[in-house]
Amino acid sequence: MTTCPAGHPSGTTDYCDVCGTPIEPAPAAVPVVPPVVARAEGPCPECGAAATGRFCEDCGYAFPSGPAPAAVAPEPRPGPVAAPAWTAVVTADRAYHETVTSDIAFPPYCPDREFALTGATVRIGRRTASRGVPEIDLAGPPEDSGVSHLHAVLLAGPDDTWALVDPGSTNGTFLNDGTDPVAVNTEHPVRAGDRIHLGAWTTITLRKD
């Protein structure tokens, strides 16, 4: 038996058979939705296995239900440690000039110059229009005319090392306190603190910061 909106019992379900009032169908039942269980994220805290569901497949650990925890950003890894920087310090060396038989006068004023050693090859010499500008340009002023346009070359080696090569300079290249020039077209290992003498008064000291 159906009851109409006016409260009359009715044998029909569309209109009340007493007063004729339309009878609306009963509202459909709202289905109950079960709570959503957050899927576990990250490794199992018990055994470290990867989480793939509500329970750990390896040890059976029950992951907590509820909202998934906020993802934690990984800590940034420290970058690679930069290798110590190499520099070449160019000076006017009076002591070296006194050992050289030359008509080139020692300069009255010549401030020190520093050049960073970068790349695989560092050329030492004086710039020209045809050869360009070497990495260590000794054109001055003041200019040591005893330095060839391409006088020497520093070659980068493995493990942050360097080697000196004289490709055939006019007046030779001297290393530290040596009285004989280094052999031409031969690599000579150099270290921080070594002094390269060339021209009439130029000394290049290698430094590693």
PDB file of C-alpha atoms in Angstrom:
ATOM      1  CA  MET A   1       0.000   0.000   0.000  1.00  0.00           C
ATOM      2  CA  THR A   2       1.302   3.445  -1.001  1.00  0.00           C
ATOM      3  CA  THR A   3       0.648   6.683   0.902  1.00  0.00           C
ATOM      4  CA  CYS A   4       0.021   9.867  -1.090  1.00  0.00           C
ATOM      5  CA  PRO A   5       1.482  13.256  -0.072  1.00  0.00           C
ATOM      6  CA  ALA A   6      -1.877  14.119   1.574  1.00  0.00           C
ATOM      7  CA  GLY A   7      -1.650  11.049   3.796  1.00  0.00           C
ATOM      8  CA  HIS A   8      -4.284   8.887   2.077  1.00  0.00           C
ATOM      9  CA  PRO A   9      -3.608   5.193   1.633  1.00  0.00           C
ATOM     10  CA  SER A  10      -3.649   4.378  -2.080  1.00  0.00           C
ATOM     11  CA  GLY A  11      -3.774   1.129  -3.927  1.00  0.00           C
ATOM     12  CA  THR A  12      -2.048   2.675  -6.932  1.00  0.00           C
ATOM     13  CA  THR A  13       1.512   3.989  -7.050  1.00  0.00           C
ATOM     14  CA  ASP A  14       1.176   6.808  -9.617  1.00  0.00           C
ATOM     15  CA  TYR A  15      -1.906   8.753  -8.419  1.00  0.00           C
ATOM     16  CA  CYS A  16      -3.794   8.632  -5.128  1.00  0.00           C
ATOM     17  CA  ASP A  17      -7.016   6.691  -5.684  1.00  0.00           C
ATOM     18  CA  VAL A  18      -8.656   8.808  -2.942  1.00  0.00           C
ATOM     19  CA  CYS A  19      -7.749  12.424  -3.900  1.00  0.00           C
ATOM     20  CA  GLY A  20      -5.920  12.028  -7.215  1.00  0.00           C
ATOM     21  CA  THR A  21      -2.659  13.652  -6.037  1.00  0.00           C
ATOM     22  CA  PRO A  22       0.387  12.469  -8.042  1.00  0.00           C
ATOM     23  CA  ILE A  23       2.582  10.157  -6.051  1.00  0.00           C
ATOM     24  CA  GLU A  24       6.350  10.656  -6.638  1.00  0.00           C
ATOM     25  CA  PRO A  25       8.573   7.587  -6.528  1.00  0.00           C
ATOM     26  CA  ALA A  26      10.745   7.149  -3.442  1.00  0.00           C
ATOM     27  CA  PRO A  27      14.308   8.469  -3.873  1.00  0.00           C
ATOM     28  CA  ALA A  28      16.878   5.887  -4.799  1.00  0.00           C
ATOM     29  CA  ALA A  29      19.169   4.761  -2.016  1.00  0.00           C
ATOM     30  CA  VAL A  30      22.626   6.373  -2.039  1.00  0.00           C
ATOM     31  CA  PRO A  31      25.304   3.687  -2.150  1.00  0.00           C
ATOM     32  CA  VAL A  32      27.841   3.748   0.650  1.00  0.00           C
ATOM     33  CA  VAL A  33      31.352   4.232  -0.738  1.00  0.00           C
ATOM     34  CA  PRO A  34      34.051   2.536   1.340  1.00  0.00           C
ATOM     35  CA  PRO A  35      36.888   4.786   2.446  1.00  0.00           C
ATOM     36  CA  VAL A  36      39.839   4.898   0.118  1.00  0.00           C
ATOM     37  CA  VAL A  37      42.972   3.432   1.618  1.00  0.00           C
ATOM     38  CA  ALA A  38      46.057   5.323   0.563  1.00  0.00           C
ATOM     39  CA  ARG A  39      48.564   3.209  -1.266  1.00  0.00           C
ATOM     40  CA  ALA A  40      51.803   2.894   0.599  1.00  0.00           C
ATOM     41  CA  GLU A  41      54.693   4.855  -0.799  1.00  0.00           C
ATOM     42  CA  GLY A  42      58.371   4.304  -0.236  1.00  0.00           C
ATOM     43  CA  PRO A  43      60.173   1.257   1.167  1.00  0.00           C
ATOM     44  CA  CYS A  44      58.855  -0.970   3.953  1.00  0.00           C
ATOM     45  CA  PRO A  45      60.119   0.325   7.327  1.00  0.00           C
ATOM     46  CA  GLU A  46      60.587  -3.247   8.569  1.00  0.00           C
ATOM     47  CA  CYS A  47      62.485  -4.977   5.778  1.00  0.00           C
ATOM     48  CA  GLY A  48      63.185  -2.244   3.219  1.00  0.00           C
ATOM     49  CA  ALA A  49      61.295  -3.918   0.368  1.00  0.00           C
ATOM     50  CA  ALA A  50      59.458  -1.743  -2.145  1.00  0.00           C
ATOM     51  CA  ALA A  51      55.853  -0.968  -1.155  1.00  0.00           C
ATOM     52  CA  THR A  52      53.296  -2.195  -3.698  1.00  0.00           C
ATOM     53  CA  GLY A  53      50.019  -2.244  -1.731  1.00  0.00           C
ATOM     54  CA  ARG A  54      48.417  -2.206   1.727  1.00  0.00           C
ATOM     55  CA  PHE A  55      50.728  -4.923   3.066  1.00  0.00           C
ATOM     56  CA  CYS A  56      54.407  -5.631   2.442  1.00  0.00           C
ATOM     57  CA  GLU A  57      54.734  -8.649   0.164  1.00  0.00           C
ATOM     58  CA  ASP A  58      58.004  -9.692   1.812  1.00  0.00           C
ATOM     59  CA  CYS A  59      57.348  -9.446   5.569  1.00  0.00           C
ATOM     60  CA  GLY A  60      53.613  -8.722   5.824  1.00  0.00           C
ATOM     61  CA  TYR A  61      53.987  -5.318   7.476  1.00  0.00           C
ATOM     62  CA  ALA A  62      50.711  -3.371   7.408  1.00  0.00           C
ATOM     63  CA  PHE A  63      51.271   0.106   6.047  1.00  0.00           C
ATOM     64  CA  PRO A  64      49.275   2.862   7.828  1.00  0.00           C
ATOM     65  CA  SER A  65      46.001   3.803   6.144  1.00  0.00           C
ATOM     66  CA  GLY A  66      44.778   7.315   5.559  1.00  0.00           C
ATOM     67  CA  PRO A  67      46.096  10.122   3.425  1.00  0.00           C
ATOM     68  CA  ALA A  68      49.411   9.376   1.787  1.00  0.00           C
ATOM     69  CA  PRO A  69      52.286  11.240   3.423  1.00  0.00           C
ATOM     70  CA  ALA A  70      53.725  14.138   1.548  1.00  0.00           C
ATOM     71  CA  ALA A  71      56.710  13.248  -0.562  1.00  0.00           C
ATOM     72  CA  VAL A  72      59.993  14.356   0.942  1.00  0.00           C
ATOM     73  CA  ALA A  73      62.351  15.989  -1.500  1.00  0.00           C
ATOM     74  CA  PRO A  74      65.755  14.273  -1.538  1.00  0.00           C
ATOM     75  CA  GLU A  75      68.599  16.246  -0.085  1.00  0.00           C
ATOM     76  CA  PRO A  76      70.815  17.730  -2.789  1.00  0.00           C
ATOM     77  CA  ARG A  77      74.075  15.921  -3.264  1.00  0.00           C
ATOM     78  CA  PRO A  78      77.213  17.975  -2.933  1.00  0.00           C
ATOM     79  CA  GLY A  79      78.748  18.843  -6.266  1.00  0.00           C
ATOM     80  CA  PRO A  80      82.147  17.599  -7.343  1.00  0.00           C
ATOM     81  CA  VAL A  81      85.080  19.232  -5.640  1.00  0.00           C
ATOM     82  CA  ALA A  82      86.802  21.592  -8.035  1.00  0.00           C
ATOM     83  CA  ALA A  83      90.421  20.833  -8.771  1.00  0.00           C
ATOM     84  CA  PRO A  84      92.955  23.379  -7.511  1.00  0.00           C
ATOM     85  CA  ALA A  85      93.471  26.219  -9.971  1.00  0.00           C
ATOM     86  CA  TRP A  86      96.817  26.550 -11.740  1.00  0.00           C
ATOM     87  CA  THR A  87      98.213  29.971 -12.591  1.00  0.00           C
ATOM     88  CA  ALA A  88     101.358  31.207 -14.305  1.00  0.00           C
ATOM     89  CA  VAL A  89     102.919  34.322 -12.774  1.00  0.00           C
ATOM     90  CA  VAL A  90     105.145  36.274 -15.176  1.00  0.00           C
ATOM     91  CA  THR A  91     107.852  38.479 -13.647  1.00  0.00           C
ATOM     92  CA  ALA A  92     110.870  40.456 -14.775  1.00  0.00           C
ATOM     93  CA  ASP A  93     113.701  38.457 -13.173  1.00  0.00           C
ATOM     94  CA  ARG A  94     116.868  40.508 -12.656  1.00  0.00           C
ATOM     95  CA  ALA A  95     118.856  37.529 -11.339  1.00  0.00           C
ATOM     96  CA  TYR A  96     118.079  35.559 -14.500  1.00  0.00           C
ATOM     97  CA  HIS A  97     118.839  38.586 -16.691  1.00  0.00           C
ATOM     98  CA  GLU A  98     122.342  38.804 -15.216  1.00  0.00           C
ATOM     99  CA  THR A  99     123.078  35.237 -16.345  1.00  0.00           C
ATOM    100  CA  VAL A 100     122.046  35.928 -19.939  1.00  0.00           C
ATOM    101  CA  THR A 101     124.460  37.332 -22.508  1.00  0.00           C
ATOM    102  CA  SER A 102     122.216  39.837 -24.227  1.00  0.00           C
ATOM    103  CA  ASP A 103     122.085  43.453 -25.340  1.00  0.00           C
ATOM    104  CA  ILE A 104     118.466  43.694 -24.189  1.00  0.00           C
ATOM    105  CA  ALA A 105     118.210  46.057 -21.217  1.00  0.00           C
ATOM    106  CA  PHE A 106     116.359  45.067 -18.073  1.00  0.00           C
ATOM    107  CA  PRO A 107     113.048  46.982 -17.923  1.00  0.00           C
ATOM    108  CA  PRO A 108     112.841  49.734 -15.279  1.00  0.00           C
ATOM    109  CA  TYR A 109     109.203  48.883 -14.588  1.00  0.00           C
ATOM    110  CA  CYS A 110     107.388  45.622 -15.269  1.00  0.00           C
ATOM    111  CA  PRO A 111     104.450  44.643 -13.019  1.00  0.00           C
ATOM    112  CA  ASP A 112     103.755  40.967 -12.438  1.00  0.00           C
ATOM    113  CA  ARG A 113     101.152  39.369 -14.682  1.00  0.00           C
ATOM    114  CA  GLU A 114      99.045  36.295 -13.945  1.00  0.00           C
ATOM    115  CA  PHE A 115      97.564  33.858 -16.456  1.00  0.00           C
ATOM    116  CA  ALA A 116      95.162  31.020 -15.641  1.00  0.00           C
ATOM    117  CA  LEU A 117      96.170  27.613 -17.007  1.00  0.00           C
ATOM    118  CA  THR A 118      93.050  26.226 -18.674  1.00  0.00           C
ATOM    119  CA  GLY A 119      92.416  23.877 -21.550  1.00  0.00           C
ATOM    120  CA  ALA A 120      94.628  21.141 -22.938  1.00  0.00           C
ATOM    121  CA  THR A 121      97.304  23.428 -24.413  1.00  0.00           C
ATOM    122  CA  VAL A 122      98.703  26.739 -23.150  1.00  0.00           C
ATOM    123  CA  ARG A 123     101.002  28.498 -25.607  1.00  0.00           C
ATOM    124  CA  ILE A 124     103.718  30.881 -24.410  1.00  0.00           C
ATOM    125  CA  GLY A 125     105.054  33.575 -26.734  1.00  0.00           C
ATOM    126  CA  ARG A 126     104.349  36.920 -28.368  1.00  0.00           C
ATOM    127  CA  ARG A 127     101.317  37.711 -30.478  1.00  0.00           C
ATOM    128  CA  THR A 128     101.561  38.162 -34.249  1.00  0.00           C
ATOM    129  CA  ALA A 129      99.015  38.843 -36.966  1.00  0.00           C
ATOM    130  CA  SER A 130      99.634  35.439 -38.548  1.00  0.00           C
ATOM    131  CA  ARG A 131      99.910  33.259 -35.413  1.00  0.00           C
ATOM    132  CA  GLY A 132      97.314  35.049 -33.305  1.00  0.00           C
ATOM    133  CA  VAL A 133      97.472  35.592 -29.552  1.00  0.00           C
ATOM    134  CA  PRO A 134      98.983  32.862 -27.342  1.00  0.00           C
ATOM    135  CA  GLU A 135      97.359  32.002 -24.025  1.00  0.00           C
ATOM    136  CA  ILE A 136     100.357  33.518 -22.197  1.00  0.00           C
ATOM    137  CA  ASP A 137     101.054  36.608 -24.283  1.00  0.00           C
ATOM    138  CA  LEU A 138     104.404  38.247 -23.484  1.00  0.00           C
ATOM    139  CA  ALA A 139     104.118  41.032 -26.054  1.00  0.00           C
ATOM    140  CA  GLY A 140     104.209  43.594 -23.238  1.00  0.00           C
ATOM    141  CA  PRO A 141     104.775  46.406 -22.670  1.00  0.00           C
ATOM    142  CA  PRO A 142     107.493  46.075 -21.698  1.00  0.00           C
ATOM    143  CA  GLU A 143     108.314  43.517 -24.347  1.00  0.00           C
ATOM    144  CA  ASP A 144     111.045  40.916 -23.954  1.00  0.00           C
ATOM    145  CA  SER A 145     112.220  40.648 -27.558  1.00  0.00           C
ATOM    146  CA  GLY A 146     114.244  37.564 -26.645  1.00  0.00           C
ATOM    147  CA  VAL A 147     110.981  35.601 -26.449  1.00  0.00           C
ATOM    148  CA  SER A 148     110.001  33.827 -29.672  1.00  0.00           C
ATOM    149  CA  HIS A 149     106.518  34.250 -31.107  1.00  0.00           C
ATOM    150  CA  LEU A 150     105.851  30.616 -30.139  1.00  0.00           C
ATOM    151  CA  HIS A 151     108.469  30.008 -27.497  1.00  0.00           C
ATOM    152  CA  ALA A 152     107.091  27.169 -25.350  1.00  0.00           C
ATOM    153  CA  VAL A 153     103.938  25.182 -24.675  1.00  0.00           C
ATOM    154  CA  LEU A 154     102.392  23.806 -21.488  1.00  0.00           C
ATOM    155  CA  LEU A 155     100.479  20.558 -22.015  1.00  0.00           C
ATOM    156  CA  ALA A 156      97.796  19.396 -19.579  1.00  0.00           C
ATOM    157  CA  GLY A 157      98.235  15.803 -18.427  1.00  0.00           C
ATOM    158  CA  PRO A 158      96.251  13.281 -16.384  1.00  0.00           C
ATOM    159  CA  ASP A 159      95.561  13.845 -12.676  1.00  0.00           C
ATOM    160  CA  ASP A 160      95.876  17.629 -12.952  1.00  0.00           C
ATOM    161  CA  THR A 161      99.500  17.632 -14.115  1.00  0.00           C
ATOM    162  CA  TRP A 162     101.391  19.749 -16.644  1.00  0.00           C
ATOM    163  CA  ALA A 163     104.398  19.279 -18.909  1.00  0.00           C
ATOM    164  CA  LEU A 164     106.641  21.867 -20.593  1.00  0.00           C
ATOM    165  CA  VAL A 165     107.642  21.594 -24.255  1.00  0.00           C
ATOM    166  CA  ASP A 166     109.977  23.868 -26.234  1.00  0.00           C
ATOM    167  CA  PRO A 167     108.920  23.476 -29.899  1.00  0.00           C
ATOM    168  CA  GLY A 168     112.166  25.028 -31.145  1.00  0.00           C
ATOM    169  CA  SER A 169     112.526  28.548 -29.764  1.00  0.00           C
ATOM    170  CA  THR A 170     115.384  30.771 -30.916  1.00  0.00           C
ATOM    171  CA  ASN A 171     117.015  31.313 -27.513  1.00  0.00           C
ATOM    172  CA  GLY A 172     115.946  28.193 -25.648  1.00  0.00           C
ATOM    173  CA  THR A 173     113.901  27.584 -22.502  1.00  0.00           C
ATOM    174  CA  PHE A 174     115.411  26.978 -19.067  1.00  0.00           C
ATOM    175  CA  LEU A 175     113.797  25.251 -16.102  1.00  0.00           C
ATOM    176  CA  ASN A 176     114.553  26.234 -12.499  1.00  0.00           C
ATOM    177  CA  ASP A 177     118.316  26.486 -11.898  1.00  0.00           C
ATOM    178  CA  GLY A 178     119.327  24.509 -14.975  1.00  0.00           C
ATOM    179  CA  THR A 179     122.152  26.031 -16.995  1.00  0.00           C
ATOM    180  CA  ASP A 180     121.294  24.130 -20.163  1.00  0.00           C
ATOM    181  CA  PRO A 181     118.079  24.668 -22.114  1.00  0.00           C
ATOM    182  CA  VAL A 182     115.496  21.890 -22.060  1.00  0.00           C
ATOM    183  CA  ALA A 183     115.539  19.453 -24.956  1.00  0.00           C
ATOM    184  CA  VAL A 184     113.440  20.565 -27.904  1.00  0.00           C
ATOM    185  CA  ASN A 185     110.147  18.771 -28.651  1.00  0.00           C
ATOM    186  CA  THR A 186     110.374  16.785 -25.424  1.00  0.00           C
ATOM    187  CA  GLU A 187     107.848  16.824 -22.592  1.00  0.00           C
ATOM    188  CA  HIS A 188     109.333  17.919 -19.274  1.00  0.00           C
ATOM    189  CA  PRO A 189     107.008  17.406 -16.262  1.00  0.00           C
ATOM    190  CA  VAL A 190     106.588  20.536 -14.152  1.00  0.00           C
ATOM    191  CA  ARG A 191     105.186  21.079 -10.674  1.00  0.00           C
ATOM    192  CA  ALA A 192     103.857  23.945  -8.615  1.00  0.00           C
ATOM    193  CA  GLY A 193     106.734  26.257  -7.734  1.00  0.00           C
ATOM    194  CA  ASP A 194     108.788  25.478 -10.845  1.00  0.00           C
ATOM    195  CA  ARG A 195     110.300  28.467 -12.666  1.00  0.00           C
ATOM    196  CA  ILE A 196     110.464  28.686 -16.446  1.00  0.00           C
ATOM    197  CA  HIS A 197     113.078  31.124 -17.789  1.00  0.00           C
ATOM    198  CA  LEU A 198     112.924  32.446 -21.338  1.00  0.00           C
ATOM    199  CA  GLY A 199     113.985  35.456 -23.349  1.00  0.00           C
ATOM    200  CA  ALA A 200     116.331  37.994 -21.748  1.00  0.00           C
ATOM    201  CA  TRP A 201     114.616  38.547 -18.396  1.00  0.00           C
ATOM    202  CA  THR A 202     111.274  36.725 -18.283  1.00  0.00           C
ATOM    203  CA  THR A 203     110.534  34.134 -15.603  1.00  0.00           C
ATOM    204  CA  ILE A 204     107.240  32.250 -15.314  1.00  0.00           C
ATOM    205  CA  THR A 205     106.474  30.696 -11.926  1.00  0.00           C
ATOM    206  CA  LEU A 206     103.788  28.004 -11.757  1.00  0.00           C
ATOM    207  CA  ARG A 207     101.361  28.141  -8.853  1.00  0.00           C
ATOM    208  CA  LYS A 208      98.616  25.809  -7.717  1.00  0.00           C
ATOM    209  CA  ASP A 209      95.988  27.398  -5.475  1.00  0.00           C
TER     210      ASP A 209
END
